mmCIF file of the C-alpha atoms, coordinates in Angstrom:
data_MODEL
# 
_entry.id   MODEL 
# 
loop_
_atom_site.group_PDB 
_atom_site.id 
_atom_site.type_symbol 
_atom_site.label_atom_id 
_atom_site.label_alt_id 
_atom_site.label_comp_id 
_atom_site.label_asym_id 
_atom_site.label_entity_id 
_atom_site.label_seq_id 
_atom_site.pdbx_PDB_ins_code 
_atom_site.Cartn_x 
_atom_site.Cartn_y 
_atom_site.Cartn_z 
_atom_site.occupancy 
_atom_site.B_iso_or_equiv 
_atom_site.pdbx_formal_charge 
_atom_site.auth_seq_id 
_atom_site.auth_comp_id 
_atom_site.auth_asym_id 
_atom_site.auth_atom_id 
_atom_site.pdbx_PDB_model_num 
ATOM 1  C CA . UNK A 1 1  ? -17.239 1.426   -25.520 1.00 0.00 ? 1  UNK A CA 1 
ATOM 2  C CA . UNK A 1 2  ? -16.272 2.259   -21.991 1.00 0.00 ? 2  UNK A CA 1 
ATOM 3  C CA . UNK A 1 3  ? -12.646 1.839   -20.856 1.00 0.00 ? 3  UNK A CA 1 
ATOM 4  C CA . UNK A 1 4  ? -11.799 -0.661  -18.003 1.00 0.00 ? 4  UNK A CA 1 
ATOM 5  C CA . UNK A 1 5  ? -8.438  1.232   -17.456 1.00 0.00 ? 5  UNK A CA 1 
ATOM 6  C CA . UNK A 1 6  ? -7.681  2.630   -14.134 1.00 0.00 ? 6  UNK A CA 1 
ATOM 7  C CA . UNK A 1 7  ? -4.859  4.808   -13.058 1.00 0.00 ? 7  UNK A CA 1 
ATOM 8  C CA . UNK A 1 8  ? -2.569  3.478   -10.337 1.00 0.00 ? 8  UNK A CA 1 
ATOM 9  C CA . UNK A 1 9  ? 0.777   4.541   -8.726  1.00 0.00 ? 9  UNK A CA 1 
ATOM 10 C CA . UNK A 1 10 ? 3.402   2.027   -7.541  1.00 0.00 ? 10 UNK A CA 1 
ATOM 11 C CA . UNK A 1 11 ? 6.169   3.228   -5.317  1.00 0.00 ? 11 UNK A CA 1 
ATOM 12 C CA . UNK A 1 12 ? 9.250   1.262   -4.148  1.00 0.00 ? 12 UNK A CA 1 
ATOM 13 C CA . UNK A 1 13 ? 10.039  1.776   -0.582  1.00 0.00 ? 13 UNK A CA 1 
ATOM 14 C CA . UNK A 1 14 ? 13.907  1.812   -0.454  1.00 0.00 ? 14 UNK A CA 1 
ATOM 15 C CA . UNK A 1 15 ? 15.465  1.308   2.956   1.00 0.00 ? 15 UNK A CA 1 
ATOM 16 C CA . UNK A 1 16 ? 12.338  -0.386  4.267   1.00 0.00 ? 16 UNK A CA 1 
ATOM 17 C CA . UNK A 1 17 ? 12.285  -3.810  5.540   1.00 0.00 ? 17 UNK A CA 1 
ATOM 18 C CA . UNK A 1 18 ? 10.541  -6.192  2.947   1.00 0.00 ? 18 UNK A CA 1 
ATOM 19 C CA . UNK A 1 19 ? 7.827   -7.274  5.506   1.00 0.00 ? 19 UNK A CA 1 
ATOM 20 C CA . UNK A 1 20 ? 4.213   -6.060  6.006   1.00 0.00 ? 20 UNK A CA 1 
ATOM 21 C CA . UNK A 1 21 ? 5.232   -4.617  9.315   1.00 0.00 ? 21 UNK A CA 1 
ATOM 22 C CA . UNK A 1 22 ? 8.146   -2.868  7.841   1.00 0.00 ? 22 UNK A CA 1 
ATOM 23 C CA . UNK A 1 23 ? 6.078   -1.272  5.105   1.00 0.00 ? 23 UNK A CA 1 
ATOM 24 C CA . UNK A 1 24 ? 3.303   -0.247  7.530   1.00 0.00 ? 24 UNK A CA 1 
ATOM 25 C CA . UNK A 1 25 ? 5.902   1.365   9.759   1.00 0.00 ? 25 UNK A CA 1 
ATOM 26 C CA . UNK A 1 26 ? 7.004   3.599   6.836   1.00 0.00 ? 26 UNK A CA 1 
ATOM 27 C CA . UNK A 1 27 ? 3.487   4.964   6.422   1.00 0.00 ? 27 UNK A CA 1 
ATOM 28 C CA . UNK A 1 28 ? 1.770   7.575   8.463   1.00 0.00 ? 28 UNK A CA 1 
ATOM 29 C CA . UNK A 1 29 ? -1.005  5.463   9.718   1.00 0.00 ? 29 UNK A CA 1 
ATOM 30 C CA . UNK A 1 30 ? -2.534  8.300   11.722  1.00 0.00 ? 30 UNK A CA 1 
ATOM 31 C CA . UNK A 1 31 ? -2.858  10.514  8.772   1.00 0.00 ? 31 UNK A CA 1 
ATOM 32 C CA . UNK A 1 32 ? -4.252  7.650   6.620   1.00 0.00 ? 32 UNK A CA 1 
ATOM 33 C CA . UNK A 1 33 ? -6.831  6.934   9.364   1.00 0.00 ? 33 UNK A CA 1 
ATOM 34 C CA . UNK A 1 34 ? -7.826  10.705  9.382   1.00 0.00 ? 34 UNK A CA 1 
ATOM 35 C CA . UNK A 1 35 ? -8.363  10.514  5.600   1.00 0.00 ? 35 UNK A CA 1 
ATOM 36 C CA . UNK A 1 36 ? -10.491 7.408   5.947   1.00 0.00 ? 36 UNK A CA 1 
ATOM 37 C CA . UNK A 1 37 ? -7.913  5.398   3.961   1.00 0.00 ? 37 UNK A CA 1 
ATOM 38 C CA . UNK A 1 38 ? -7.725  1.588   4.554   1.00 0.00 ? 38 UNK A CA 1 
ATOM 39 C CA . UNK A 1 39 ? -4.313  -0.100  4.224   1.00 0.00 ? 39 UNK A CA 1 
ATOM 40 C CA . UNK A 1 40 ? -4.420  -3.595  2.800   1.00 0.00 ? 40 UNK A CA 1 
ATOM 41 C CA . UNK A 1 41 ? -1.769  -6.343  2.816   1.00 0.00 ? 41 UNK A CA 1 
ATOM 42 C CA . UNK A 1 42 ? -2.288  -8.615  -0.047  1.00 0.00 ? 42 UNK A CA 1 
ATOM 43 C CA . UNK A 1 43 ? -0.503  -12.048 -0.208  1.00 0.00 ? 43 UNK A CA 1 
ATOM 44 C CA . UNK A 1 44 ? 0.160   -12.654 -3.920  1.00 0.00 ? 44 UNK A CA 1 
ATOM 45 C CA . UNK A 1 45 ? 3.052   -14.235 -5.516  1.00 0.00 ? 45 UNK A CA 1 
ATOM 46 C CA . UNK A 1 46 ? 4.948   -14.440 -2.332  1.00 0.00 ? 46 UNK A CA 1 
ATOM 47 C CA . UNK A 1 47 ? 5.825   -10.758 -2.531  1.00 0.00 ? 47 UNK A CA 1 
ATOM 48 C CA . UNK A 1 48 ? 5.128   -8.561  0.429   1.00 0.00 ? 48 UNK A CA 1 
ATOM 49 C CA . UNK A 1 49 ? 2.918   -5.552  -0.605  1.00 0.00 ? 49 UNK A CA 1 
ATOM 50 C CA . UNK A 1 50 ? 0.700   -2.858  0.774   1.00 0.00 ? 50 UNK A CA 1 
ATOM 51 C CA . UNK A 1 51 ? -2.047  -0.914  -1.030  1.00 0.00 ? 51 UNK A CA 1 
ATOM 52 C CA . UNK A 1 52 ? -4.196  1.935   0.125   1.00 0.00 ? 52 UNK A CA 1 
ATOM 53 C CA . UNK A 1 53 ? -7.781  2.418   -0.762  1.00 0.00 ? 53 UNK A CA 1 
# 
């Protein structure tokens, strides 16, 4: 039977404003763009978050 488990890494951004804008400001968006990465800003449970794919 195949596993449905995926490895994820979660980072807490200390010293960063707990807003989508604050979290994006902490990232190197130019580098992410160069890598072809896509930042996402989910709205779940009323907690600001960013994930990168």
